[in-house]
Structure formats: C-alpha cells, structure tokens
Amino acid sequence: MSMVGNLRKVANLALRGRRRVDLSHPARSPLGSTVVNCVVYHDGVRRPGRDSVEEAVRHARRHRGGFVWLGLHEPGEEEFSGVAELFGLHPLAVEDAVHAHQRPKIEQYGDVLFAVFKTVTYVEHTELTATSEVVDTGEIMVFTGPDFVVTVRHGRHGSLGPLREDLEAQPHQLAKGPSAVLHAIADHVVDDYVTVADAVQNDIDQVETDVFSPHSPRNADAGRIYQLKRELLELKRAVVPLARPLDRLATEPRGCVDKEIQAYFRDVADHLTRVTEQINAFDALLDSILQAHLAQVTVAQNEDMRKITAWAAIIAVPTMLCGVYGMNFDHMPELRWIFGYPLVLAVIVTACFLLHRNFKRNGWL
C-alpha cells in the first residue's frame, strides 16, 4: 500500500512540474494588479495587441462572432464598479463577486449567467501532522454574457493563464462563444478536484498504514486522523454543492449557453460525481480508521490495567506478610524461632513465583 502511494505521489509531482508559466499573472500584467488580462476573440482567434477594457468591449460588439474575456483578481468594490456598469452586471452578483466566500451556484440575471466555483489545491507536506494543512481553497466567479466573459478569482491559486492558452490552441472551441470558456473553467476546476482527491488518498493510505503498524506511536494517530477529516470536509464543501449547478447547466436550456457546449457539461458532471463518491468513501474510511484506532487504544489500556493489577497482586503478598510481622507483638507464631525469618522469606518468594507464573500463563504479564 505504501509503495503504491509513493508511486502515485511521484506521478502527481511530475504532472505539477510540467505546468506552464502563467504569463497573465498580476505581477507581469501591463493592465494593473486587479485586471489580469483583457482579450478580444473573433471566431475563436485572439485579436493581437493590448486594449483597455472599454476599447476591447467596443471592438467585440462592433464585430459579429466576437467576445471579450476580462480576467480579474480580487477586485475591490470601487475597482469593480466600473466593470459592472460597463457590462450591466446585477448588483447582487457584483456583491458576491467582490466579497467572495460564496457557495458554488448558478444564477441567471437576464441574459447574463453568474457561476461560482470553489477552487482547491493540494498543499504539499513532508509529513502529515495534527496541524498540517492539506487542502487550500479559493473561488472563481464567472459572468457569462452574449459577448463577454468576466472571471473574478479569489485566492492564492486557481490561475486561468494555462487554461486560456489551451483554449486559444482550440479556436474551433472558442468560436462557440463565451459558454465555451464557462465549460473550460468548470472542467478545469473539476479536474483539480480529481487531482486533489488522488493526493489526499496518499495521506489516508499513510495514516491507515501507521494505525495498523505495531511500531506507530499511538498518541499521534488520533490528531492526524481528525485533522485529515477536517481537511476532507473542506474539500467536500467545495465539491458536493457544485453537483446541482452543473446538472442545471447540462439539462436546462439557457440562451447564453451554446447547445453543443451544453452536452459537454454532462461529461463534467460525470467527473464531479466520481469525485463526490470518492470523497464520501474517504470520509467513511477515515471513520473506520478512527474507530479502529480508538479500539486499539482501549485494548492497550486494558492490557496495561491487567499488568498493573497482576503486579499489584504479586506485591500484595510480601506487603501483607511484612506488615503482619512488623507489628512487633510479643506473642506471634515463630517469632523467636531461629528459622522463622528464612521461612517467611521463602513463603514470600514462593507465593510471588506462583502468582507470577499463573498471571503469565493467562496473558496478564
């Protein structure tokens, strides 16, 4: 089990190592710290050059089949107000996008679709402890309109730069409009769920191995299991609520979602179902591991108590005899006999030996 887990961990690290550099990171963006990127697409092809948000919108609306993709990272209310006015975004959706900490959902405001996705990433660690952070979460909000996509990202991870590059390499997909971007983001988020769930399985395998190992320290296992359950709950809060919104995207007709793209959402929903079942199985397995650990602790405590009881019974023999003869009464049996002292010692040793042999035969020592 440990070897399989190590091989899986090496493979995951290798995949992470091949990720491309996100050229649209805020630190490298010429558009400022909030606007990560602003690009116009015509028939799936990226328009060259760098435009302001207003120029990009005007250009996209002048040409049929074009749309603008505006990417933002943790904008403030004042910074986002101009974007909201430019695209005609609903105030309630704007409030959710600015303040974050939202539950995954899909809401329709006129011809604008507002989607919230929870992003997750696996936090690498050399050893799982009772305080280890395993899962880190963030959020991506997506406004999808007839000729625009506005993505708002919260958190330290979940960059959409590599995703944008992959989409630009498939102009036939981008030509289907803003809903193609919405699908790509949903697929990207769910793929990350799969990756994180596989990585968490390594930690569960390691904890399971340690719990049933005879050389594992018992006092540390309960804390690690409980911490892993807390981190699994964080992952569950991101994954499970997304099932209903994805089902709605895959089944309910929407004017802003291309009919061909709608079929792709069913595939994403299937992947999400697999991850949900996997997480539920992890939760049940951790419950079983915790119960097994507590049972082991109880058995170990019972064994300790039996040993203590056995040694207390053995020590009670010399304590009783020494206590009786230590009372110093004049009329006591064999008190003035020359062999009295050796006889008492012999009785003590014999009694202790017989008790010790009997307890050891019964498994108490």
CSV table of C-alpha atoms in Angstrom, one decimal:
chain,number,residue,atom,x,y,z
A,1,MET,CA,0.0,0.0,0.0
A,2,SER,CA,2.8,2.4,0.9
A,3,MET,CA,4.7,1.7,-2.3
A,4,VAL,CA,1.6,2.4,-4.4
A,5,GLY,CA,1.0,5.6,-2.6
A,6,ASN,CA,4.6,6.7,-3.1
A,7,LEU,CA,4.4,6.0,-6.8
A,8,ARG,CA,1.2,7.9,-7.1
A,9,LYS,CA,2.7,10.9,-5.3
A,10,VAL,CA,5.8,10.9,-7.6
A,11,ALA,CA,3.5,10.9,-10.6
A,12,ASN,CA,1.4,13.8,-9.3
A,13,LEU,CA,4.5,15.8,-8.6
A,14,ALA,CA,5.8,15.2,-12.1
A,15,LEU,CA,2.5,16.4,-13.6
A,16,ARG,CA,2.6,19.5,-11.4
A,17,GLY,CA,6.2,20.1,-12.5
A,18,ARG,CA,5.2,20.3,-16.2
A,19,ARG,CA,2.7,23.2,-15.7
A,20,ARG,CA,3.5,26.2,-17.9
A,21,VAL,CA,4.3,29.6,-16.6
A,22,ASP,CA,1.2,31.8,-16.3
A,23,LEU,CA,2.1,34.9,-18.3
A,24,SER,CA,-1.0,36.6,-17.2
A,25,HIS,CA,0.0,36.7,-13.6
A,26,PRO,CA,-0.9,40.1,-12.0
A,27,ALA,CA,2.8,40.8,-11.3
A,28,ARG,CA,3.5,40.5,-15.1
A,29,SER,CA,0.3,42.1,-16.3
A,30,PRO,CA,0.6,45.5,-18.1
A,31,LEU,CA,-3.0,46.2,-17.2
A,32,GLY,CA,-2.5,46.6,-13.4
A,33,SER,CA,-2.8,44.5,-10.3
A,34,THR,CA,-6.6,43.8,-10.5
A,35,VAL,CA,-7.0,43.3,-14.2
A,36,VAL,CA,-5.0,40.2,-15.0
A,37,ASN,CA,-5.9,40.0,-18.7
A,38,CYS,CA,-8.3,41.5,-21.2
A,39,VAL,CA,-8.5,39.8,-24.6
A,40,VAL,CA,-10.9,40.0,-27.6
A,41,TYR,CA,-11.7,36.9,-29.6
A,42,HIS,CA,-13.1,36.8,-33.2
A,43,ASP,CA,-14.3,33.4,-34.4
A,44,GLY,CA,-12.1,31.7,-31.8
A,45,VAL,CA,-9.0,33.6,-32.7
A,46,ARG,CA,-7.3,36.1,-30.3
A,47,ARG,CA,-7.1,39.6,-31.5
A,48,PRO,CA,-3.5,40.9,-31.4
A,49,GLY,CA,-2.5,43.9,-29.4
A,50,ARG,CA,-3.4,45.2,-25.9
A,51,ASP,CA,-6.6,47.2,-25.5
A,52,SER,CA,-8.2,48.8,-22.5
A,53,VAL,CA,-11.3,47.2,-21.2
A,54,GLU,CA,-13.5,49.8,-22.8
A,55,GLU,CA,-11.8,49.5,-26.2
A,56,ALA,CA,-12.0,45.7,-26.0
A,57,VAL,CA,-15.7,45.8,-25.4
A,58,ARG,CA,-16.3,48.3,-28.2
A,59,HIS,CA,-14.3,46.2,-30.6
A,60,ALA,CA,-16.1,42.9,-29.6
A,61,ARG,CA,-19.5,44.5,-30.0
A,62,ARG,CA,-18.7,46.0,-33.4
A,63,HIS,CA,-17.9,42.6,-35.0
A,64,ARG,CA,-20.3,39.7,-35.1
A,65,GLY,CA,-19.0,36.5,-33.5
A,66,GLY,CA,-16.6,38.3,-31.2
A,67,PHE,CA,-16.4,38.4,-27.4
A,68,VAL,CA,-14.1,39.8,-24.8
A,69,TRP,CA,-12.6,37.8,-21.9
A,70,LEU,CA,-11.8,40.0,-18.9
A,71,GLY,CA,-9.9,38.4,-16.0
A,72,LEU,CA,-9.7,40.0,-12.6
A,73,HIS,CA,-8.0,39.0,-9.3
A,74,GLU,CA,-9.6,40.0,-6.0
A,75,PRO,CA,-11.0,43.4,-7.1
A,76,GLY,CA,-12.4,45.9,-4.6
A,77,GLU,CA,-15.8,47.4,-4.7
A,78,GLU,CA,-14.6,50.7,-6.3
A,79,GLU,CA,-12.4,48.9,-8.9
A,80,PHE,CA,-15.2,46.5,-9.9
A,81,SER,CA,-18.0,49.1,-10.0
A,82,GLY,CA,-16.8,50.4,-13.4
A,83,VAL,CA,-16.7,46.9,-14.8
A,84,ALA,CA,-20.1,46.1,-13.5
A,85,GLU,CA,-21.5,49.3,-15.1
A,86,LEU,CA,-19.8,48.6,-18.4
A,87,PHE,CA,-21.2,45.0,-18.7
A,88,GLY,CA,-24.5,45.7,-17.0
A,89,LEU,CA,-24.0,43.2,-14.2
A,90,HIS,CA,-26.6,42.7,-11.5
A,91,PRO,CA,-25.8,44.3,-8.1
A,92,LEU,CA,-26.4,41.1,-6.2
A,93,ALA,CA,-23.9,39.2,-8.4
A,94,VAL,CA,-21.4,42.0,-8.1
A,95,GLU,CA,-21.6,41.9,-4.3
A,96,ASP,CA,-21.0,38.1,-4.4
A,97,ALA,CA,-18.0,38.5,-6.7
A,98,VAL,CA,-16.4,41.2,-4.6
A,99,HIS,CA,-16.8,39.7,-1.2
A,100,ALA,CA,-16.3,36.0,-2.2
A,101,HIS,CA,-16.9,33.2,0.4
A,102,GLN,CA,-19.8,32.0,-1.6
A,103,ARG,CA,-21.3,28.6,-2.0
A,104,PRO,CA,-21.0,27.1,-5.6
A,105,LYS,CA,-24.0,28.1,-7.5
A,106,ILE,CA,-25.5,29.1,-10.9
A,107,GLU,CA,-27.8,32.2,-11.1
A,108,GLN,CA,-29.4,33.8,-14.2
A,109,TYR,CA,-29.8,37.6,-14.4
A,110,GLY,CA,-31.5,38.4,-17.6
A,111,ASP,CA,-29.1,37.3,-20.4
A,112,VAL,CA,-26.1,37.1,-18.0
A,113,LEU,CA,-25.2,33.8,-16.3
A,114,PHE,CA,-23.4,34.1,-13.0
A,115,ALA,CA,-21.5,31.0,-11.8
A,116,VAL,CA,-19.5,30.4,-8.6
A,117,PHE,CA,-16.8,27.7,-8.4
A,118,LYS,CA,-14.7,26.7,-5.5
A,119,THR,CA,-11.1,26.0,-6.4
A,120,VAL,CA,-8.9,23.6,-4.5
A,121,THR,CA,-5.3,22.8,-4.4
A,122,TYR,CA,-3.3,20.2,-2.5
A,123,VAL,CA,-0.7,21.6,0.0
A,124,GLU,CA,2.5,19.6,-0.2
A,125,HIS,CA,4.0,18.4,3.1
A,126,THR,CA,6.8,16.1,4.0
A,127,GLU,CA,4.8,14.6,6.9
A,128,LEU,CA,1.2,14.7,8.0
A,129,THR,CA,0.8,16.0,11.5
A,130,ALA,CA,-2.1,17.1,13.7
A,131,THR,CA,-1.8,20.6,12.4
A,132,SER,CA,-0.9,20.0,8.7
A,133,GLU,CA,-2.8,22.0,6.0
A,134,VAL,CA,-3.8,19.5,3.3
A,135,VAL,CA,-6.3,21.4,1.2
A,136,ASP,CA,-6.3,25.1,0.3
A,137,THR,CA,-9.4,26.6,-1.3
A,138,GLY,CA,-10.2,29.7,-3.4
A,139,GLU,CA,-13.0,30.9,-5.7
A,140,ILE,CA,-13.7,31.7,-9.3
A,141,MET,CA,-16.7,33.7,-10.3
A,142,VAL,CA,-17.7,33.7,-13.9
A,143,PHE,CA,-20.1,36.2,-15.6
A,144,THR,CA,-21.1,34.9,-19.0
A,145,GLY,CA,-23.0,37.2,-21.3
A,146,PRO,CA,-23.8,37.3,-25.1
A,147,ASP,CA,-20.4,38.9,-26.0
A,148,PHE,CA,-18.3,38.8,-22.8
A,149,VAL,CA,-16.8,36.6,-20.1
A,150,VAL,CA,-15.7,38.2,-16.8
A,151,THR,CA,-13.8,36.0,-14.5
A,152,VAL,CA,-13.1,37.1,-10.9
A,153,ARG,CA,-10.6,34.9,-9.0
A,154,HIS,CA,-10.1,34.9,-5.2
A,155,GLY,CA,-7.2,33.0,-3.5
A,156,ARG,CA,-3.6,32.2,-4.0
A,157,HIS,CA,-4.1,29.6,-6.7
A,158,GLY,CA,-6.5,28.7,-9.5
A,159,SER,CA,-4.8,30.8,-12.2
A,160,LEU,CA,-6.5,30.7,-15.5
A,161,GLY,CA,-3.5,31.6,-17.6
A,162,PRO,CA,-2.7,28.0,-18.7
A,163,LEU,CA,-6.4,27.4,-19.4
A,164,ARG,CA,-6.5,30.4,-21.6
A,165,GLU,CA,-3.5,29.1,-23.6
A,166,ASP,CA,-5.2,25.7,-24.0
A,167,LEU,CA,-8.4,27.3,-25.3
A,168,GLU,CA,-6.5,29.5,-27.7
A,169,ALA,CA,-5.0,26.4,-29.1
A,170,GLN,CA,-8.5,25.2,-30.0
A,171,PRO,CA,-10.1,28.1,-32.0
A,172,HIS,CA,-12.9,25.8,-33.1
A,173,GLN,CA,-14.0,25.5,-29.5
A,174,LEU,CA,-13.6,29.2,-28.7
A,175,ALA,CA,-15.6,30.1,-31.7
A,176,LYS,CA,-18.7,28.7,-29.9
A,177,GLY,CA,-18.6,31.8,-27.7
A,178,PRO,CA,-18.4,32.7,-24.0
A,179,SER,CA,-20.1,29.4,-23.0
A,180,ALA,CA,-17.0,27.6,-24.2
A,181,VAL,CA,-15.0,29.5,-21.7
A,182,LEU,CA,-17.5,28.7,-18.9
A,183,HIS,CA,-17.3,25.0,-19.8
A,184,ALA,CA,-13.5,25.1,-19.8
A,185,ILE,CA,-13.4,26.7,-16.4
A,186,ALA,CA,-15.8,24.2,-15.0
A,187,ASP,CA,-13.8,21.3,-16.5
A,188,HIS,CA,-10.6,22.8,-15.1
A,189,VAL,CA,-12.0,23.2,-11.6
A,190,VAL,CA,-13.4,19.6,-11.5
A,191,ASP,CA,-10.1,18.2,-12.9
A,192,ASP,CA,-8.3,19.9,-9.9
A,193,TYR,CA,-10.8,18.1,-7.6
A,194,VAL,CA,-9.7,14.8,-9.1
A,195,THR,CA,-6.1,15.6,-8.6
A,196,VAL,CA,-6.5,16.8,-5.0
A,197,ALA,CA,-8.7,13.7,-4.2
A,198,ASP,CA,-6.0,11.4,-5.5
A,199,ALA,CA,-3.4,13.2,-3.5
A,200,VAL,CA,-5.5,13.1,-0.3
A,201,GLN,CA,-5.8,9.4,-0.8
A,202,ASN,CA,-2.0,9.1,-0.3
A,203,ASP,CA,-2.3,10.7,3.1
A,204,ILE,CA,-5.2,8.4,4.0
A,205,ASP,CA,-3.2,5.3,2.9
A,206,GLN,CA,-0.3,6.5,5.1
A,207,VAL,CA,-2.5,7.1,8.1
A,208,GLU,CA,-4.1,3.7,7.6
A,209,THR,CA,-0.7,2.0,7.4
A,210,ASP,CA,0.5,3.8,10.6
A,211,VAL,CA,-2.6,3.0,12.6
A,212,PHE,CA,-2.2,-0.8,12.0
A,213,SER,CA,1.6,-0.7,12.4
A,214,PRO,CA,2.9,-2.2,15.7
A,215,HIS,CA,5.7,0.4,15.8
A,216,SER,CA,3.5,3.5,15.3
A,217,PRO,CA,3.1,6.0,18.3
A,218,ARG,CA,-0.5,5.7,19.4
A,219,ASN,CA,-0.7,9.2,20.8
A,220,ALA,CA,-0.2,11.0,17.5
A,221,ASP,CA,-2.6,9.0,15.3
A,222,ALA,CA,-5.9,10.4,16.6
A,223,GLY,CA,-4.8,14.0,16.0
A,224,ARG,CA,-3.7,13.2,12.4
A,225,ILE,CA,-6.9,11.4,11.6
A,226,TYR,CA,-9.1,14.2,13.0
A,227,GLN,CA,-7.0,16.8,11.1
A,228,LEU,CA,-7.4,14.8,7.9
A,229,LYS,CA,-11.2,14.6,8.4
A,230,ARG,CA,-11.3,18.4,8.8
A,231,GLU,CA,-9.3,18.9,5.6
A,232,LEU,CA,-11.5,16.4,3.8
A,233,LEU,CA,-14.6,18.3,5.0
A,234,GLU,CA,-13.1,21.5,3.4
A,235,LEU,CA,-12.8,19.6,0.1
A,236,LYS,CA,-16.3,18.2,0.5
A,237,ARG,CA,-17.7,21.7,0.9
A,238,ALA,CA,-16.2,22.7,-2.4
A,239,VAL,CA,-17.1,19.6,-4.4
A,240,VAL,CA,-20.6,18.5,-3.2
A,241,PRO,CA,-22.6,21.7,-3.7
A,242,LEU,CA,-21.4,22.0,-7.3
A,243,ALA,CA,-23.4,19.0,-8.4
A,244,ARG,CA,-26.8,20.8,-8.6
A,245,PRO,CA,-25.4,23.8,-10.6
A,246,LEU,CA,-23.6,21.5,-13.1
A,247,ASP,CA,-26.8,19.4,-13.5
A,248,ARG,CA,-28.7,22.6,-14.3
A,249,LEU,CA,-26.2,23.7,-16.9
A,250,ALA,CA,-26.3,20.3,-18.5
A,251,THR,CA,-30.1,19.9,-18.6
A,252,GLU,CA,-31.8,23.3,-18.6
A,253,PRO,CA,-31.7,25.2,-21.8
A,254,ARG,CA,-30.2,28.7,-21.5
A,255,GLY,CA,-29.8,31.3,-24.1
A,256,CYS,CA,-26.3,32.2,-23.2
A,257,VAL,CA,-25.1,28.6,-23.3
A,258,ASP,CA,-24.5,27.1,-26.8
A,259,LYS,CA,-26.4,23.8,-27.3
A,260,GLU,CA,-23.2,22.0,-28.4
A,261,ILE,CA,-21.4,23.2,-25.2
A,262,GLN,CA,-24.3,22.1,-23.0
A,263,ALA,CA,-23.6,18.5,-23.9
A,264,TYR,CA,-20.0,18.9,-22.6
A,265,PHE,CA,-21.3,19.9,-19.2
A,266,ARG,CA,-22.7,16.4,-18.8
A,267,ASP,CA,-19.2,15.0,-19.0
A,268,VAL,CA,-18.0,17.4,-16.4
A,269,ALA,CA,-20.9,16.4,-14.1
A,270,ASP,CA,-20.0,12.8,-14.5
A,271,HIS,CA,-16.4,13.6,-13.4
A,272,LEU,CA,-17.8,15.5,-10.4
A,273,THR,CA,-20.0,12.5,-9.4
A,274,ARG,CA,-16.9,10.3,-9.4
A,275,VAL,CA,-15.0,12.7,-7.1
A,276,THR,CA,-18.1,13.1,-4.8
A,277,GLU,CA,-18.3,9.3,-4.4
A,278,GLN,CA,-14.6,9.1,-3.8
A,279,ILE,CA,-14.7,11.8,-1.1
A,280,ASN,CA,-17.7,10.1,0.6
A,281,ALA,CA,-15.7,6.8,0.5
A,282,PHE,CA,-12.7,8.6,2.1
A,283,ASP,CA,-14.9,10.0,4.8
A,284,ALA,CA,-16.3,6.6,5.7
A,285,LEU,CA,-12.9,5.0,5.6
A,286,LEU,CA,-11.5,7.7,8.0
A,287,ASP,CA,-14.4,7.0,10.3
A,288,SER,CA,-13.5,3.3,10.3
A,289,ILE,CA,-9.8,4.1,10.8
A,290,LEU,CA,-10.6,6.3,13.7
A,291,GLN,CA,-12.8,3.7,15.3
A,292,ALA,CA,-10.1,1.1,14.8
A,293,HIS,CA,-7.5,3.4,16.4
A,294,LEU,CA,-9.8,4.0,19.4
A,295,ALA,CA,-10.4,0.3,19.8
A,296,GLN,CA,-6.6,-0.3,19.7
A,297,VAL,CA,-6.1,2.4,22.4
A,298,THR,CA,-8.8,0.7,24.5
A,299,VAL,CA,-7.2,-2.7,24.1
A,300,ALA,CA,-3.8,-1.2,25.0
A,301,GLN,CA,-5.2,0.4,28.1
A,302,ASN,CA,-6.9,-2.8,29.2
A,303,GLU,CA,-3.6,-4.7,28.8
A,304,ASP,CA,-1.9,-2.0,30.9
A,305,MET,CA,-4.5,-2.3,33.6
A,306,ARG,CA,-4.2,-6.1,33.7
A,307,LYS,CA,-0.4,-5.8,34.1
A,308,ILE,CA,-0.8,-3.2,36.8
A,309,THR,CA,-3.4,-5.4,38.6
A,310,ALA,CA,-1.2,-8.5,38.3
A,311,TRP,CA,1.9,-6.8,39.7
A,312,ALA,CA,-0.2,-5.2,42.5
A,313,ALA,CA,-1.4,-8.8,43.4
A,314,ILE,CA,2.2,-10.1,43.5
A,315,ILE,CA,3.4,-7.2,45.6
A,316,ALA,CA,0.5,-7.6,48.0
A,317,VAL,CA,1.9,-10.9,49.3
A,318,PRO,CA,5.2,-9.6,50.7
A,319,THR,CA,3.4,-6.4,51.8
A,320,MET,CA,0.9,-8.4,53.8
A,321,LEU,CA,3.4,-10.7,55.5
A,322,CYS,CA,5.9,-7.9,56.2
A,323,GLY,CA,3.0,-5.8,57.6
A,324,VAL,CA,1.9,-8.6,59.9
A,325,TYR,CA,5.3,-9.3,61.3
A,326,GLY,CA,6.1,-5.6,61.5
A,327,MET,CA,3.5,-5.1,64.3
A,328,ASN,CA,6.0,-6.2,67.0
A,329,PHE,CA,3.7,-8.1,69.3
A,330,ASP,CA,5.3,-10.4,71.8
A,331,HIS,CA,3.1,-13.4,71.1
A,332,MET,CA,3.4,-14.1,67.4
A,333,PRO,CA,4.0,-17.5,65.7
A,334,GLU,CA,7.6,-18.4,65.1
A,335,LEU,CA,8.7,-15.0,66.3
A,336,ARG,CA,11.7,-16.3,68.3
A,337,TRP,CA,12.4,-19.4,66.2
A,338,ILE,CA,15.8,-19.3,64.7
A,339,PHE,CA,14.5,-20.4,61.2
A,340,GLY,CA,11.4,-18.0,61.3
A,341,TYR,CA,13.0,-15.2,59.2
A,342,PRO,CA,14.2,-17.6,56.4
A,343,LEU,CA,10.8,-19.3,56.5
A,344,VAL,CA,8.9,-16.0,55.9
A,345,LEU,CA,11.3,-15.1,53.0
A,346,ALA,CA,10.8,-18.5,51.5
A,347,VAL,CA,7.0,-18.2,51.7
A,348,ILE,CA,7.1,-14.7,50.1
A,349,VAL,CA,9.3,-15.8,47.2
A,350,THR,CA,7.3,-19.0,46.6
A,351,ALA,CA,4.0,-17.2,46.7
A,352,CYS,CA,5.2,-14.4,44.3
A,353,PHE,CA,6.7,-17.0,42.0
A,354,LEU,CA,3.4,-19.0,41.8
A,355,LEU,CA,1.4,-15.8,41.2
A,356,HIS,CA,3.8,-14.6,38.5
A,357,ARG,CA,3.7,-17.9,36.7
A,358,ASN,CA,-0.1,-18.0,36.8
A,359,PHE,CA,-0.6,-14.5,35.6
A,360,LYS,CA,1.9,-15.0,32.7
A,361,ARG,CA,0.1,-18.2,31.7
A,362,ASN,CA,-3.1,-16.3,31.4
A,363,GLY,CA,-1.6,-13.5,29.4
A,364,TRP,CA,-1.7,-10.8,32.1
A,365,LEU,CA,2.1,-10.3,32.1
